[in-house]
């Protein structure tokens, strides 16, 4: 796809994203950057490869040095993902990905995010191979590697760690919703979508960085495994929690971020879609965060739901109506996922068409200037516009 990137900030090597590192969303001052190889066999730059895709674009705690996917081996990961090279090569097997790079990784991140959250048998052998090579393991599946006795024994023998990002704390340590989120004087914005794997986290990450760069103190709350792997200081993997605690745990992270950071804006990463029958997380996010506004992510050329080819995509109008009837909030703008679009002019056509159709600001976080995202937020909240004006004075 030949699309010129016009963002002020390029999502490439995570070590180059110093403005992002300054956001409270994922800032871990003093935490050493860990070198990692991402395993994403057969799924890189696809929907089920969203964990790998996100880590390639940004991480505060991992320097991604290579990717494993035999279907696109020999290519540059940035060029495949975003149309611009980032120097992170793709290899056909794990051994090459570990030995053929200048900076040897010491962690394997499982970068596939299948709908069932389970580890295929063939990939289990890759995990064991990685352990035999002395790599720590980071995994975001619902199937916990630390419950696998063979993997656990192998990791102990090699003195490496195995981390299950989605493994929740015991119920005795979780909280229920108590309404304290409504007592804060900070603006809360949720980034929701019309489908899963549609770019909500990427847009939220770019928006957080853009606001911080403009001097608007912003915290991003992670709600999924990829955001946590990228280094979100505040957040939980919501789809791994018992429903009784989802709203309360999210509320607790937001309240904690507010008390520790006192930001002007708290952004909440969305999950799934409120209209999607396979996911409940958007409902919990709207209830637990009580957002003042919502940015909605949509892929205009996606015909069917990701992983559900028999389910038609909703329109932005129906999703907006559902969100605004479900919660006391307003959708303040639409952001595009430009999958299937072949040129900048096509993106521009869709942007203008949807803006007129919805009477809302519309932009594309990956291909348009970040100022458009900032303006979307400041035009909805005059107090932020005043802060921005004061910062520019």
XYZ file of C-alpha atoms in Angstrom:
393
model
C 0.000 0.000 0.000
C 1.520 3.306 -1.109
C 0.345 5.730 1.538
C 2.509 8.665 2.607
C 2.768 8.978 6.359
C 1.952 12.534 7.438
C 1.954 12.108 11.217
C 4.196 14.427 13.174
C 5.533 11.337 14.925
C 6.498 8.169 13.114
C 5.701 4.886 14.796
C 8.871 2.967 14.097
C 11.641 1.815 16.396
C 10.244 2.134 19.929
C 13.536 3.567 21.179
C 13.056 6.560 18.890
C 9.695 7.435 20.423
C 10.994 9.713 23.157
C 7.805 11.807 23.285
C 5.810 8.640 23.961
C 8.211 7.654 26.691
C 7.332 10.875 28.467
C 3.648 9.999 28.756
C 2.350 8.632 32.000
C 0.716 5.970 29.865
C 3.846 3.901 29.759
C 6.661 5.781 31.372
C 8.886 3.589 33.515
C 11.735 5.894 34.488
C 14.814 3.910 35.398
C 13.470 0.647 33.996
C 16.058 -0.896 31.660
C 14.966 -1.546 28.088
C 14.860 -5.304 27.480
C 15.731 -6.718 24.067
C 13.092 -9.050 22.681
C 12.176 -11.160 19.680
C 8.470 -11.340 18.817
C 6.980 -14.604 17.599
C 4.068 -14.019 15.201
C 4.069 -16.955 12.779
C 1.621 -16.451 9.924
C -0.003 -13.397 11.493
C 2.307 -10.396 11.288
C 0.505 -7.216 10.111
C -2.810 -9.080 10.395
C -5.636 -8.876 12.920
C -4.476 -11.797 15.084
C -0.973 -10.326 15.048
C -2.094 -7.182 16.873
C 0.206 -7.803 19.847
C 3.243 -8.059 17.573
C 2.060 -5.093 15.511
C 1.638 -2.921 18.590
C 5.053 -3.808 20.004
C 6.745 -3.069 16.693
C 5.197 0.387 16.711
C 5.906 1.238 20.333
C 7.113 -0.107 23.657
C 8.607 1.631 26.660
C 10.058 -1.532 28.153
C 11.108 -3.699 25.187
C 13.470 -3.050 22.310
C 12.160 -5.359 19.607
C 15.185 -6.606 17.646
C 13.513 -9.210 15.393
C 10.272 -10.902 14.433
C 9.551 -14.551 13.581
C 7.081 -15.116 10.736
C 8.116 -17.403 7.862
C 5.405 -15.969 5.595
C 7.225 -12.635 5.306
C 10.812 -13.605 6.208
C 13.607 -11.456 4.831
C 11.565 -8.267 4.928
C 11.593 -5.220 7.179
C 8.738 -5.271 9.710
C 8.092 -1.539 9.530
C 7.821 -1.559 5.770
C 5.206 -4.328 5.885
C 3.270 -2.804 8.778
C 3.358 0.924 8.047
C 5.073 1.396 4.700
C 8.365 2.655 6.135
C 11.462 0.759 7.234
C 12.269 0.541 10.924
C 15.318 -1.743 10.851
C 13.581 -4.620 12.642
C 14.026 -7.724 10.439
C 11.682 -10.692 10.066
C 13.084 -14.234 10.122
C 11.663 -17.615 9.218
C 12.620 -19.357 12.462
C 13.471 -18.573 16.062
C 17.144 -19.567 15.982
C 17.830 -17.137 13.136
C 15.895 -14.391 14.893
C 18.087 -14.814 17.973
C 21.507 -15.339 16.383
C 21.392 -13.233 13.211
C 20.842 -9.864 14.891
C 23.505 -7.562 16.293
C 21.829 -7.158 19.704
C 21.017 -10.612 21.088
C 17.527 -10.726 22.635
C 16.928 -12.158 26.077
C 13.118 -12.358 25.887
C 10.628 -14.030 23.566
C 7.253 -12.302 23.360
C 4.379 -14.376 22.024
C 2.881 -11.883 19.593
C -0.164 -13.776 18.320
C -3.562 -12.911 19.795
C -6.071 -15.545 18.568
C -9.752 -15.120 19.356
C -9.773 -18.243 21.561
C -6.733 -17.105 23.554
C -5.141 -20.549 23.369
C -1.665 -21.772 22.435
C -1.476 -24.048 19.357
C 0.537 -27.240 19.869
C 3.129 -26.232 17.275
C 3.674 -22.909 19.029
C 4.137 -24.676 22.361
C 7.247 -26.279 20.874
C 8.524 -22.807 19.974
C 8.093 -21.726 23.600
C 10.147 -24.724 24.745
C 12.784 -23.994 22.086
C 13.005 -20.384 23.263
C 13.513 -21.534 26.847
C 16.256 -23.918 25.686
C 17.963 -20.901 24.080
C 17.901 -19.114 27.439
C 15.097 -16.661 26.623
C 12.595 -15.349 29.130
C 8.983 -15.771 27.976
C 6.222 -13.158 27.930
C 2.757 -14.313 26.874
C -0.651 -12.655 26.794
C -2.888 -15.650 26.121
C -5.787 -16.838 28.251
C -3.991 -20.203 28.411
C -1.402 -19.608 31.123
C 2.071 -20.975 30.429
C 2.852 -21.017 34.147
C 0.181 -23.727 34.506
C 2.092 -25.984 32.082
C 4.340 -28.223 34.182
C 6.759 -29.001 31.331
C 7.232 -25.335 30.457
C 7.599 -24.414 34.115
C 10.173 -27.179 34.748
C 12.149 -26.211 31.652
C 12.196 -22.540 32.640
C 13.396 -23.364 36.140
C 16.190 -25.546 34.741
C 17.363 -22.724 32.440
C 16.790 -20.059 35.128
C 14.513 -17.963 32.900
C 11.188 -16.350 33.737
C 7.749 -17.040 32.284
C 5.245 -14.175 32.527
C 1.516 -14.567 31.859
C 0.358 -10.987 31.299
C -3.329 -11.894 31.396
C -3.187 -13.895 34.618
C -5.342 -11.933 37.077
C -4.764 -11.453 40.803
C -6.859 -13.596 43.161
C -10.442 -12.433 43.667
C -9.637 -11.596 47.272
C -7.406 -8.747 46.014
C -9.870 -7.279 43.525
C -12.291 -4.423 44.098
C -15.867 -3.747 43.053
C -17.118 -0.497 41.570
C -17.892 2.179 44.185
C -18.480 5.318 42.111
C -15.308 7.126 43.163
C -14.374 7.664 39.506
C -17.057 10.376 39.376
C -15.307 12.421 42.091
C -12.329 13.358 39.906
C -11.945 16.701 38.136
C -9.955 15.254 35.231
C -11.399 14.681 31.741
C -11.844 11.012 30.861
C -11.960 9.905 27.225
C -12.456 6.320 26.059
C -11.134 5.200 22.670
C -13.676 2.639 21.494
C -14.243 0.946 18.139
C -16.698 -0.730 15.804
C -14.765 -4.025 15.951
C -11.878 -5.794 17.645
C -8.326 -5.515 16.227
C -9.203 -2.230 14.573
C -6.551 0.129 15.999
C -8.035 1.465 19.234
C -4.826 0.994 21.208
C -2.647 2.512 18.484
C -4.871 5.580 18.210
C -4.996 5.947 22.005
C -1.193 5.718 22.231
C -0.664 8.326 19.523
C -3.289 10.626 21.039
C -1.704 10.347 24.498
C 1.702 11.276 23.100
C 0.285 14.145 21.046
C -1.471 15.672 24.060
C 1.634 15.354 26.220
C 3.723 16.987 23.508
C 1.317 19.947 23.565
C 1.774 20.279 27.322
C -1.502 18.606 28.334
C -0.646 16.103 31.060
C -2.235 12.816 29.976
C -2.369 9.273 31.355
C -3.307 6.278 29.230
C -5.005 3.369 30.987
C -4.239 0.020 29.360
C -7.048 -2.530 29.251
C -5.455 -5.386 27.296
C -2.336 -7.512 27.209
C -0.584 -5.558 24.453
C -0.895 -2.219 26.225
C 0.564 -3.773 29.360
C 3.449 -5.250 27.342
C 4.072 -1.833 25.834
C 4.618 -0.505 29.327
C 1.342 0.991 30.526
C 1.915 2.037 34.138
C -1.792 1.834 34.898
C -4.083 -0.839 33.574
C -5.504 -4.348 33.661
C -6.267 -7.097 31.150
C -10.030 -6.684 31.437
C -11.057 -9.773 29.501
C -9.263 -11.978 32.024
C -11.303 -10.779 35.022
C -14.495 -12.118 36.522
C -17.316 -9.800 35.380
C -18.096 -8.860 38.986
C -14.755 -7.062 39.244
C -14.235 -5.587 35.752
C -15.768 -2.184 36.432
C -14.232 -1.911 39.875
C -10.729 -2.895 38.808
C -10.787 -0.395 35.940
C -12.163 2.296 38.223
C -9.377 1.512 40.693
C -6.676 1.997 38.059
C -8.191 5.305 36.970
C -8.487 6.575 40.549
C -4.906 5.476 41.264
C -3.631 7.300 38.168
C -5.555 10.425 39.180
C -4.243 10.424 42.748
C -0.651 9.800 41.715
C -0.463 11.927 38.550
C -3.286 14.526 38.681
C -3.474 14.620 34.874
C -5.641 16.917 32.786
C -6.769 13.939 30.679
C -7.141 10.235 31.313
C -7.467 8.136 28.156
C -8.937 4.657 28.415
C -7.992 2.066 25.802
C -11.020 0.285 24.376
C -11.567 -3.429 23.815
C -13.815 -5.205 21.320
C -16.914 -3.183 20.394
C -20.072 -2.424 22.324
C -22.155 -3.862 19.477
C -20.072 -7.039 19.142
C -21.919 -10.069 20.562
C -18.677 -11.905 21.367
C -17.277 -9.285 23.755
C -18.519 -7.530 26.900
C -15.429 -5.438 27.649
C -16.647 -2.229 25.988
C -19.660 -2.259 28.301
C -17.412 -2.643 31.342
C -15.143 0.149 30.096
C -18.059 2.550 29.683
C -19.437 1.651 33.117
C -16.138 1.578 34.976
C -14.556 4.711 33.483
C -17.680 6.875 33.127
C -16.039 8.767 30.235
C -16.915 12.362 29.422
C -16.255 11.657 25.744
C -15.543 8.825 23.313
C -13.297 8.682 20.257
C -14.594 5.968 17.927
C -12.261 3.950 15.672
C -13.714 2.554 12.439
C -12.458 0.700 9.348
C -14.725 1.884 6.492
C -13.625 -0.844 4.080
C -13.900 -3.748 6.531
C -16.956 -5.723 5.474
C -17.163 -8.339 8.239
C -16.112 -8.521 11.870
C -12.537 -9.650 12.482
C -12.527 -13.446 13.060
C -16.312 -13.502 12.425
C -16.768 -13.479 8.629
C -20.512 -14.174 8.924
C -21.068 -10.977 10.961
C -21.436 -7.724 9.044
C -19.653 -4.639 10.330
C -21.845 -2.007 11.997
C -21.999 1.515 10.636
C -20.477 4.369 12.648
C -23.997 5.803 13.066
C -25.369 2.674 14.738
C -22.324 2.294 16.992
C -22.496 5.944 18.051
C -26.204 5.645 18.808
C -25.588 2.503 20.877
C -22.732 4.077 22.866
C -24.638 7.268 23.590
C -27.765 5.384 24.658
C -25.807 2.948 26.826
C -23.769 5.565 28.708
C -24.026 9.219 29.686
C -21.379 10.314 27.194
C -20.871 11.746 23.713
C -18.809 10.520 20.774
C -16.531 13.509 20.031
C -14.888 12.257 16.853
C -14.118 9.368 14.528
C -10.682 7.941 13.730
C -10.041 5.737 10.726
C -8.304 2.444 10.226
C -7.241 2.759 6.581
C -6.936 -0.972 5.852
C -7.879 -1.712 2.257
C -7.254 1.848 1.124
C -4.637 2.249 -1.576
C -3.738 5.934 -1.475
C -3.739 9.147 0.513
C -6.476 10.502 -1.704
C -8.708 7.550 -0.836
C -8.140 8.174 2.875
C -8.945 11.850 2.356
C -12.145 10.981 0.482
C -13.331 8.736 3.298
C -12.348 11.348 5.896
C -14.358 14.093 4.210
C -17.316 11.823 3.477
C -17.624 10.554 7.051
C -17.101 14.010 8.569
C -20.018 15.361 6.529
C -22.121 12.269 7.145
C -21.630 12.235 10.934
C -21.121 15.970 11.545
C -18.046 15.057 13.590
C -14.296 15.619 13.200
C -12.642 12.660 11.431
C -8.944 11.809 11.103
C -6.524 8.905 10.684
C -4.019 8.631 13.531
C -1.388 6.845 11.443
C -1.464 8.883 8.250
C -2.613 12.358 9.263
C -0.976 15.099 11.397
C -1.301 14.574 15.128
C -2.704 18.082 15.467
C -5.959 16.757 14.024
C -6.283 14.353 16.970
C -5.439 17.101 19.448
C -7.978 19.468 17.875
C -10.628 16.744 18.053
C -10.189 16.640 21.821
C -9.672 20.345 22.543
C -12.688 21.360 20.459
C -14.848 19.060 22.584
C -13.466 20.313 25.892
C -12.942 24.103 26.140
C -10.837 23.816 29.303
C -8.257 21.826 27.347
C -8.327 24.379 24.552
C -7.566 27.065 27.168
C -4.666 24.978 28.531
C -3.306 24.508 25.030
C -3.588 28.229 24.309
C -1.807 29.086 27.573
C 0.990 26.612 26.775
C 1.480 28.193 23.362
C 1.555 31.753 24.704
